[in-house]
The first five atom37 places (N, CA, C, CB, O) and aatype in JSON, in Angstrom:
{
  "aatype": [20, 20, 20, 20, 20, 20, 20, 20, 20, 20, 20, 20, 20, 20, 20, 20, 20, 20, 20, 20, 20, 20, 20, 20, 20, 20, 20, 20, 20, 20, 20, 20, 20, 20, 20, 20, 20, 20, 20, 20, 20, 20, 20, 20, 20, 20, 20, 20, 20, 20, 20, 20, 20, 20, 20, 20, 20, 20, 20, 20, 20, 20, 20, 20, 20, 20, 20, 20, 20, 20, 20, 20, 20, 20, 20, 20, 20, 20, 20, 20, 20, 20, 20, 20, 20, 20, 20, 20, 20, 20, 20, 20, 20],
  "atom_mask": [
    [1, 1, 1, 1, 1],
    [1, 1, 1, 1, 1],
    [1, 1, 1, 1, 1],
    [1, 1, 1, 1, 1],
    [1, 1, 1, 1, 1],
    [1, 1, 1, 1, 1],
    [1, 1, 1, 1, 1],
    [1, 1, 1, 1, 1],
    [1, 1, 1, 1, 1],
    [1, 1, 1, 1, 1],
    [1, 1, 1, 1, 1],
    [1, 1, 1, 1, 1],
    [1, 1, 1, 1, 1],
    [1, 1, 1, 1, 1],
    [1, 1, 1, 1, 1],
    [1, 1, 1, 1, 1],
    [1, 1, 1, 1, 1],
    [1, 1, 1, 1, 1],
    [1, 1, 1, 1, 1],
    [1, 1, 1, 1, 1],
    [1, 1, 1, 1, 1],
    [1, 1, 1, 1, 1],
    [1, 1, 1, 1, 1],
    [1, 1, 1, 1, 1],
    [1, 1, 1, 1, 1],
    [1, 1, 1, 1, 1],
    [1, 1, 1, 1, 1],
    [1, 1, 1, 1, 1],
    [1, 1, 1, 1, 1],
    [1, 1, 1, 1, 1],
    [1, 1, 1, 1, 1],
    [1, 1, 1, 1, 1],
    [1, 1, 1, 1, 1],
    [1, 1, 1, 1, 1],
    [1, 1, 1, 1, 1],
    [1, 1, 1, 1, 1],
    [1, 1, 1, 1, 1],
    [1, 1, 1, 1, 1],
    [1, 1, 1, 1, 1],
    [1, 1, 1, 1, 1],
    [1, 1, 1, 1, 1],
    [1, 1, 1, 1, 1],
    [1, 1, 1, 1, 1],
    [1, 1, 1, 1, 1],
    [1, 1, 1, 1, 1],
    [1, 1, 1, 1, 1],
    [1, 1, 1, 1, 1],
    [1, 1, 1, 1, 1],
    [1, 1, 1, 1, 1],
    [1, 1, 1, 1, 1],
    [1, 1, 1, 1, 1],
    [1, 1, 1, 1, 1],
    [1, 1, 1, 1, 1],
    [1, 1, 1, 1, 1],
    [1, 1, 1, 1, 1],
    [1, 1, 1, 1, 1],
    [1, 1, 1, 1, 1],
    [1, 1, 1, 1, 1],
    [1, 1, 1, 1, 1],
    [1, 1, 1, 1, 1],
    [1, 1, 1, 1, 1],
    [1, 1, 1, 1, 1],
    [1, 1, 1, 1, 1],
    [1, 1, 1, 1, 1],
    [1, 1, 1, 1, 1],
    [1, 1, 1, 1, 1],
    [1, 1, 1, 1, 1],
    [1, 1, 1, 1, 1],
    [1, 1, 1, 1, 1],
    [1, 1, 1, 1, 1],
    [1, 1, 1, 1, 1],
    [1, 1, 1, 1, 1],
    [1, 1, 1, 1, 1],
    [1, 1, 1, 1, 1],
    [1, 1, 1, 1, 1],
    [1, 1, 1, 1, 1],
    [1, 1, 1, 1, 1],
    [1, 1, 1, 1, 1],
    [1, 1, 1, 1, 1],
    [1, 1, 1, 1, 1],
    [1, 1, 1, 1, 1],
    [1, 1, 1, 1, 1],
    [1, 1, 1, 1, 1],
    [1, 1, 1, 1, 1],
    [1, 1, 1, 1, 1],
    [1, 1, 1, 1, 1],
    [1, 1, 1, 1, 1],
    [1, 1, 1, 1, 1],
    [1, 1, 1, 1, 1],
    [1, 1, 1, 1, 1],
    [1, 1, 1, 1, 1],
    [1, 1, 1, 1, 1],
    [1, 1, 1, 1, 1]
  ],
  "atom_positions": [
    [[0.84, -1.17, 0.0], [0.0, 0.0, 0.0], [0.89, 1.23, 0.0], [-0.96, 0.0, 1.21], [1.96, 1.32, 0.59]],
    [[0.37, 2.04, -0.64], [1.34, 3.45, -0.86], [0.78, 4.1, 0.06], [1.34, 4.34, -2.31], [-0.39, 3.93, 0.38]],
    [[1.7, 5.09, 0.69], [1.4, 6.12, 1.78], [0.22, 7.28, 1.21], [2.95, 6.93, 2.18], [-0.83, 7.64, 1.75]],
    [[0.71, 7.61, 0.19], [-0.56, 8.24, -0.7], [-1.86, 8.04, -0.69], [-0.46, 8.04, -1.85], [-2.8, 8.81, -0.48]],
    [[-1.83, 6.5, -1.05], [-3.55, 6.0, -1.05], [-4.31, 6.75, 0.15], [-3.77, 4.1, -0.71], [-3.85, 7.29, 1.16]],
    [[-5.88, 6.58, -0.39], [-6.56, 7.39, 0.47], [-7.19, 6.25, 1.3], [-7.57, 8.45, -0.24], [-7.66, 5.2, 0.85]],
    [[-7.11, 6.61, 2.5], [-7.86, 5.05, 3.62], [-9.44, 5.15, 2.73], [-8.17, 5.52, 6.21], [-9.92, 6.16, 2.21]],
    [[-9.87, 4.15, 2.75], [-10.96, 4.02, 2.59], [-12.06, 4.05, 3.67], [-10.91, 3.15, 2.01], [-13.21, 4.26, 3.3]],
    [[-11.81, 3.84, 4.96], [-12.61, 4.24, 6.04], [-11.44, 4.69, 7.03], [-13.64, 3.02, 6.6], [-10.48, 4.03, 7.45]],
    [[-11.91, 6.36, 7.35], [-10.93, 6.77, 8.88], [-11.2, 5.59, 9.91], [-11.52, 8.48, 9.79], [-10.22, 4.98, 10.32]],
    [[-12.31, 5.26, 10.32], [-12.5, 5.22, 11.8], [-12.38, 3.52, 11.61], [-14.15, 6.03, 12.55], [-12.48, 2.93, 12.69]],
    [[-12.26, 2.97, 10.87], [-11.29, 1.41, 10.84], [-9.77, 1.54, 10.95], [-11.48, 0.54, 9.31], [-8.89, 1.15, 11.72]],
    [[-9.87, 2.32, 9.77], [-8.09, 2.36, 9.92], [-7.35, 2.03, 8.66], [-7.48, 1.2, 11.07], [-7.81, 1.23, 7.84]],
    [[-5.69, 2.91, 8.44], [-5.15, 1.91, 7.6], [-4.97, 0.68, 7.95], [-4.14, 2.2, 7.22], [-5.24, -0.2, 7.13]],
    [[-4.44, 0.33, 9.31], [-3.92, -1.15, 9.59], [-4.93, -1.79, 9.44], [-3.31, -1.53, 10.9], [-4.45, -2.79, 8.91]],
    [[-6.24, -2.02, 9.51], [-7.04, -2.91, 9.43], [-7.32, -3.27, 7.52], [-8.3, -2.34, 10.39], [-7.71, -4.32, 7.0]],
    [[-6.84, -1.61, 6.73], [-7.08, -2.4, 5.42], [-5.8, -3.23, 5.09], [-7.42, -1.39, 4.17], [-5.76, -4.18, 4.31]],
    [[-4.74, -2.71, 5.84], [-3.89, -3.83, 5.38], [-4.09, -5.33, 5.74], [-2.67, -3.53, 5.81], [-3.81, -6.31, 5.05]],
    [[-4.59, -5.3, 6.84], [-4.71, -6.42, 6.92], [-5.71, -7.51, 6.35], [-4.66, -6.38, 7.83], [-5.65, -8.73, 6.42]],
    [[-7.01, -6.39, 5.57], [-7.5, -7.2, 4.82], [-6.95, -7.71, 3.14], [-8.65, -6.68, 4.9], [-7.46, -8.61, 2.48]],
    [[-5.86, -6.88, 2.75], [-5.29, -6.83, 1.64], [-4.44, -8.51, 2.08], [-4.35, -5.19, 1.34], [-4.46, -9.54, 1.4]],
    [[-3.85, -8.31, 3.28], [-3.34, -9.89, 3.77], [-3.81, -11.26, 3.46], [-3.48, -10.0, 5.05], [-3.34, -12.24, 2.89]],
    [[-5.19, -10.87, 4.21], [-5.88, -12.13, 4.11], [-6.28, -12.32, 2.42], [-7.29, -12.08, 5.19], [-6.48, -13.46, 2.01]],
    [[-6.37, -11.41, 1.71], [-6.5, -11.99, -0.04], [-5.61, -12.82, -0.09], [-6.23, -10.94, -1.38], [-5.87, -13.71, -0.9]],
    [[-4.51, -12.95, 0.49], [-3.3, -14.23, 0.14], [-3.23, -15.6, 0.59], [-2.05, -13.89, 0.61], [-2.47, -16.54, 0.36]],
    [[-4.62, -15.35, 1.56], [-4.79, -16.91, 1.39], [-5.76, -17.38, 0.48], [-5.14, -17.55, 2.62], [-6.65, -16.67, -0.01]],
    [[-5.54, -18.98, 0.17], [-6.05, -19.36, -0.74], [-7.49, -20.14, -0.52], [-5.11, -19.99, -1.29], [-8.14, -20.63, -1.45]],
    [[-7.8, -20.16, 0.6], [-9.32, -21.28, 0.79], [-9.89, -20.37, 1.44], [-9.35, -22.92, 1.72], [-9.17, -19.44, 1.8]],
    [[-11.54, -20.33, 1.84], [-12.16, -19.63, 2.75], [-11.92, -20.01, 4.04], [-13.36, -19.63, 2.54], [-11.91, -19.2, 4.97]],
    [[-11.67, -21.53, 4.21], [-10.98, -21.73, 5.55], [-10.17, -21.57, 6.16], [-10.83, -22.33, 5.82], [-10.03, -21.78, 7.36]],
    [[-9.18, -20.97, 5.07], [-7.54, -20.67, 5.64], [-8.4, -19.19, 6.26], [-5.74, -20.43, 4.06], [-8.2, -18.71, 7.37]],
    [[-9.33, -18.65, 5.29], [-9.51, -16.8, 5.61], [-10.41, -16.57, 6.86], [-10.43, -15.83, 4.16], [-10.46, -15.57, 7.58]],
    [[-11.28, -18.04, 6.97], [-12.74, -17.38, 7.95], [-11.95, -17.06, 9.65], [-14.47, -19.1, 8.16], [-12.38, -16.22, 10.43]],
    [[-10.99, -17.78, 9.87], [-11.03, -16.71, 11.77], [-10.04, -15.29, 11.27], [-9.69, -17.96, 13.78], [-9.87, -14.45, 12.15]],
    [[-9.44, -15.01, 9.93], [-9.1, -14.2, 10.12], [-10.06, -13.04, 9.55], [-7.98, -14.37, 9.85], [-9.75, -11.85, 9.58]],
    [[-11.17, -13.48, 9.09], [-11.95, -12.5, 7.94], [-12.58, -12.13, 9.27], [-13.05, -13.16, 6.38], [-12.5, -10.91, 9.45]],
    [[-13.53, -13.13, 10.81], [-14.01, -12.98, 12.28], [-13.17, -11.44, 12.7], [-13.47, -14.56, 13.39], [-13.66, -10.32, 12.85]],
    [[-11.94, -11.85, 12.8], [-11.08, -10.83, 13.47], [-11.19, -9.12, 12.68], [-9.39, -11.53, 13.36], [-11.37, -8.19, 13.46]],
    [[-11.08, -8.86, 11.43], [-11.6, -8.31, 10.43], [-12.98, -7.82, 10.69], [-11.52, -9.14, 9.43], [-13.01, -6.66, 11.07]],
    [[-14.0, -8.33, 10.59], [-15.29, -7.92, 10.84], [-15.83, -7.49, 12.08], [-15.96, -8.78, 10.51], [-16.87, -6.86, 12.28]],
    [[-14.73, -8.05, 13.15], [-14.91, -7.32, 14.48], [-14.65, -6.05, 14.59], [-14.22, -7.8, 15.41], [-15.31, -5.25, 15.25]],
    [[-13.43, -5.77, 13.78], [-12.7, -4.54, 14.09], [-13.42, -3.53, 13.26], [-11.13, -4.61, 13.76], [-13.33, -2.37, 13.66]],
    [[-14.14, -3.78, 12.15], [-15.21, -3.25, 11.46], [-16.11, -2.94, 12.74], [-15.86, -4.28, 10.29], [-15.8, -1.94, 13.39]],
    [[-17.04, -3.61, 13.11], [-17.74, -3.48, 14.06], [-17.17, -2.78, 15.16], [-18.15, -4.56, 14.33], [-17.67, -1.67, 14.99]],
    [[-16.64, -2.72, 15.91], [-16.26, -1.48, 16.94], [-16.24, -0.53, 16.12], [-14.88, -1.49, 17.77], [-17.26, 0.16, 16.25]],
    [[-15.35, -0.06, 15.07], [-15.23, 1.08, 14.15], [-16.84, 1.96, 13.88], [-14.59, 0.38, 12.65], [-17.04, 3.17, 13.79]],
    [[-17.62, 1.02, 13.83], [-19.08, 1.19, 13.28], [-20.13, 0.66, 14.01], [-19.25, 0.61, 12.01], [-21.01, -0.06, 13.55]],
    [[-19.98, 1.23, 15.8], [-21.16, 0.33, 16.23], [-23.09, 0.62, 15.44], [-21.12, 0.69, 18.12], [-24.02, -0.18, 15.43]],
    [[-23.04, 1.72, 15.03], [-24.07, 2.33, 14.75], [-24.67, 1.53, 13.71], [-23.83, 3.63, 14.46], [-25.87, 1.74, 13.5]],
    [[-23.96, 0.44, 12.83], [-24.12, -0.76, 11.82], [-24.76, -1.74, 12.41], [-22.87, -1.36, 11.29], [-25.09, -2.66, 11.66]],
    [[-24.98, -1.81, 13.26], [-25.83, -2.74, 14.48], [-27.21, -3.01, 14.02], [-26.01, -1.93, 16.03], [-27.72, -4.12, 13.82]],
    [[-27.87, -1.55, 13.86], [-28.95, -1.95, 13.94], [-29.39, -1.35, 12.07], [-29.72, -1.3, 15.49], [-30.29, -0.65, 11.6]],
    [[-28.44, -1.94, 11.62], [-28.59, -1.63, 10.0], [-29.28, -2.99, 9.43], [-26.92, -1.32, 9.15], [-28.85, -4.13, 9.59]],
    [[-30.49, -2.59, 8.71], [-31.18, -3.97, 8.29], [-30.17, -4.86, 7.53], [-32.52, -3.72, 7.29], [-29.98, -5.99, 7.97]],
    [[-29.35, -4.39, 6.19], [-28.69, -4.56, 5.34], [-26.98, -4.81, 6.08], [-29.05, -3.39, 4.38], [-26.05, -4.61, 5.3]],
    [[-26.62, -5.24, 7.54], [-25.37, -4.84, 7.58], [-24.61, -6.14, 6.99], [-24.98, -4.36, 9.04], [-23.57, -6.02, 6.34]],
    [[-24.97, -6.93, 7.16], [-24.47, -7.75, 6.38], [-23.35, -7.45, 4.98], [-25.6, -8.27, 6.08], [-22.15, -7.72, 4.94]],
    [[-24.24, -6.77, 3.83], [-23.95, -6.75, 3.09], [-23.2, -5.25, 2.72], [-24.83, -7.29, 2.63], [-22.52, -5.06, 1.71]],
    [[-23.47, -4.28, 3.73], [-23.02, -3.17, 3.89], [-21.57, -3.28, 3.94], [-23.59, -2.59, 4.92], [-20.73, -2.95, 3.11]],
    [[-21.34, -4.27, 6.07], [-20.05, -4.27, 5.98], [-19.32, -5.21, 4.7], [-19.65, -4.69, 7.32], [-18.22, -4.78, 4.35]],
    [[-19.72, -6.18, 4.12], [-19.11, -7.14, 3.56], [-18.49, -6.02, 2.04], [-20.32, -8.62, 3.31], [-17.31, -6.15, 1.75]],
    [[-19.07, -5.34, 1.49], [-19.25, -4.39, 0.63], [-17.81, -3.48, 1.27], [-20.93, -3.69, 0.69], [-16.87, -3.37, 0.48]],
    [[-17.7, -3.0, 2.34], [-16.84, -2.35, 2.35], [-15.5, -2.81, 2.8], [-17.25, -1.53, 2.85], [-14.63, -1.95, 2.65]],
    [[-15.15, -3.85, 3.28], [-14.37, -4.9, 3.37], [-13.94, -5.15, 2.34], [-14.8, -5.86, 3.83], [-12.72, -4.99, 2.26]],
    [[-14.63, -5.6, 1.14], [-14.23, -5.9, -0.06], [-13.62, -4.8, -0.89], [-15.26, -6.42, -0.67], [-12.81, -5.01, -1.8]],
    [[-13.97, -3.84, -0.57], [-13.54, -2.31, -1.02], [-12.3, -2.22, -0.54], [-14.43, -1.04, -0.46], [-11.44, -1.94, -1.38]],
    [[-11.84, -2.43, 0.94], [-10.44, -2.53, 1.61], [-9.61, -3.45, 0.92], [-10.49, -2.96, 3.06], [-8.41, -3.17, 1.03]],
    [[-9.84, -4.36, 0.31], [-9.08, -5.2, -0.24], [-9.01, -5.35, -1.63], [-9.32, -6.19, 0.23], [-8.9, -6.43, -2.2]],
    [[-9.09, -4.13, -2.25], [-9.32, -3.72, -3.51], [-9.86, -4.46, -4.31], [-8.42, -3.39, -4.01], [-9.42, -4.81, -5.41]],
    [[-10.95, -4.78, -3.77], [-12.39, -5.96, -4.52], [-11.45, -7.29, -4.49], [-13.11, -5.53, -6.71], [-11.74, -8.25, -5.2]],
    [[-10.21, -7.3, -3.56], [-10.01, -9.01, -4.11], [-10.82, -10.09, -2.85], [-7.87, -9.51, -4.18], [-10.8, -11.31, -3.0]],
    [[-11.38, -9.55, -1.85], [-12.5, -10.44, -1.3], [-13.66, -10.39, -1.54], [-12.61, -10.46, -0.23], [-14.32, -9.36, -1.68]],
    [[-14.03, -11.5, -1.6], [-15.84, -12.32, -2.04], [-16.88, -11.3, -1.3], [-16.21, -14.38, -1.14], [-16.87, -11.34, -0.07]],
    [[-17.43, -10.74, -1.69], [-18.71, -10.02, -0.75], [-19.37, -10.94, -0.45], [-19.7, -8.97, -1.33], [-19.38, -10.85, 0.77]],
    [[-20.3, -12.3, -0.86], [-20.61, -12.93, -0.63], [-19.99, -13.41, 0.28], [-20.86, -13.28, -1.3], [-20.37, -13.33, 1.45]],
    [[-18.78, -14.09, -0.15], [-18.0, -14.97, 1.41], [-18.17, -13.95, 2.7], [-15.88, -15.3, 1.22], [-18.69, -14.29, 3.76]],
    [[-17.62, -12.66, 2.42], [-17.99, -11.77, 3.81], [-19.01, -11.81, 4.6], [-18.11, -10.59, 3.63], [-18.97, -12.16, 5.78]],
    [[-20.43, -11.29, 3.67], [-21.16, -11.12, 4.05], [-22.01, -12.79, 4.68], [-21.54, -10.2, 3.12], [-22.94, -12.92, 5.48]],
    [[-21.44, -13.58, 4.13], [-21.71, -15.05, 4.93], [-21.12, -14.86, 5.72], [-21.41, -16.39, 4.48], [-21.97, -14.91, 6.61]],
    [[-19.89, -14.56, 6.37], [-19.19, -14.58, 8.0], [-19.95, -13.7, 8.6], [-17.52, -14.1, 8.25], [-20.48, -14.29, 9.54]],
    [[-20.36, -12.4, 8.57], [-21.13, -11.57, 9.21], [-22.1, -12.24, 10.0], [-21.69, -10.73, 8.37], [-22.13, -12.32, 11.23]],
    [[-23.15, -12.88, 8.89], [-24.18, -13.57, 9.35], [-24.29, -14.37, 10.22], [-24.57, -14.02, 8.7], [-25.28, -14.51, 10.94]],
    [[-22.63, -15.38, 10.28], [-22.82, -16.36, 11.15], [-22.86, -15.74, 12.18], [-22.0, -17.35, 11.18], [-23.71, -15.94, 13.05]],
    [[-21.53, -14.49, 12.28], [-21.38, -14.04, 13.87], [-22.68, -13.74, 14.36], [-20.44, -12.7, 14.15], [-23.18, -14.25, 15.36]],
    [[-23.24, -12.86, 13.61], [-24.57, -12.6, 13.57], [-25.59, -13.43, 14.78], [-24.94, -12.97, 12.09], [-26.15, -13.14, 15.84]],
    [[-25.42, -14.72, 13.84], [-26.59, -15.46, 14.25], [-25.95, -16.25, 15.66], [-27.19, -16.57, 12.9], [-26.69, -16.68, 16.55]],
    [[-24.67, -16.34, 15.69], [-24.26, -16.88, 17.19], [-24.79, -15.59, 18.08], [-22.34, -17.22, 17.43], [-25.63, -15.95, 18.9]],
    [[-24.55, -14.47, 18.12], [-25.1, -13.51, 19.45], [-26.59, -13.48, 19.21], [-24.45, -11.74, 19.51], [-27.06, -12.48, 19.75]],
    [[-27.66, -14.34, 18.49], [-29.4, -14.41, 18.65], [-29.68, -13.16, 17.35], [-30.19, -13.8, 20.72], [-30.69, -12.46, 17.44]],
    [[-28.93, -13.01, 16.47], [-29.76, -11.99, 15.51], [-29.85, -12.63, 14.17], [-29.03, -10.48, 15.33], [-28.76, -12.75, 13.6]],
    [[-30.72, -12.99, 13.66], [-30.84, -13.6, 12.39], [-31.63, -13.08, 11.18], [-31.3, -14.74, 12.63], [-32.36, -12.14, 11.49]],
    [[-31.66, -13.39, 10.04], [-31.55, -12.28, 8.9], [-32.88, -12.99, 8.27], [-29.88, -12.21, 7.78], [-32.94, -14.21, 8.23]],
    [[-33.77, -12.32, 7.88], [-34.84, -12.95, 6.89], [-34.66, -13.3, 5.4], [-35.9, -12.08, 6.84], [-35.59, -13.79, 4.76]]
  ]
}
């Protein structure tokens, strides 16, 4: 990442897009899912106000994928969201 580039979200952070630019280097969703968890957490503190977003799912997964210059799955994201999701009792129609 060049010092130049513009963060794509202040209140995540550069370090957190680097670190999603990271995880593009692995090769299975299993190698990526506890690190994509760790990722979507740090999203989440950044953005508690995404909480009670009907769509967050696909919101955060959308901008995640944006951090990693579209090289992660929005779909795959927005499937980890959900699970965390649905382990703390919130589930998606």
């Amino acid at each position: 990442m060049n010092k130049h580039e513009k963060i794509i979200d202040r209140q995540v952070g550069r370090n957190a897009e680097l670190f999603a630019k990271a995880i593009t280097e692995l090769e299975t969703p299993e190698e990526r899912y506890p690190y994509l968890r760790i990722l979507i957490s740090i999203v989440e503190q950044a953005h508690p106000e995404w909480n009670q977003a009907p769509q967050k799912d696909r919101q955060m997964a959308q901008m995640i994928s944006k951090m990693s210059n579209d090289r992660l799955d929005v779909d795959e994201l927005a499937e980890v969201v959900r699970v965390r999701d649905e382990e703390r009792g919130f589930f998606y129609d």
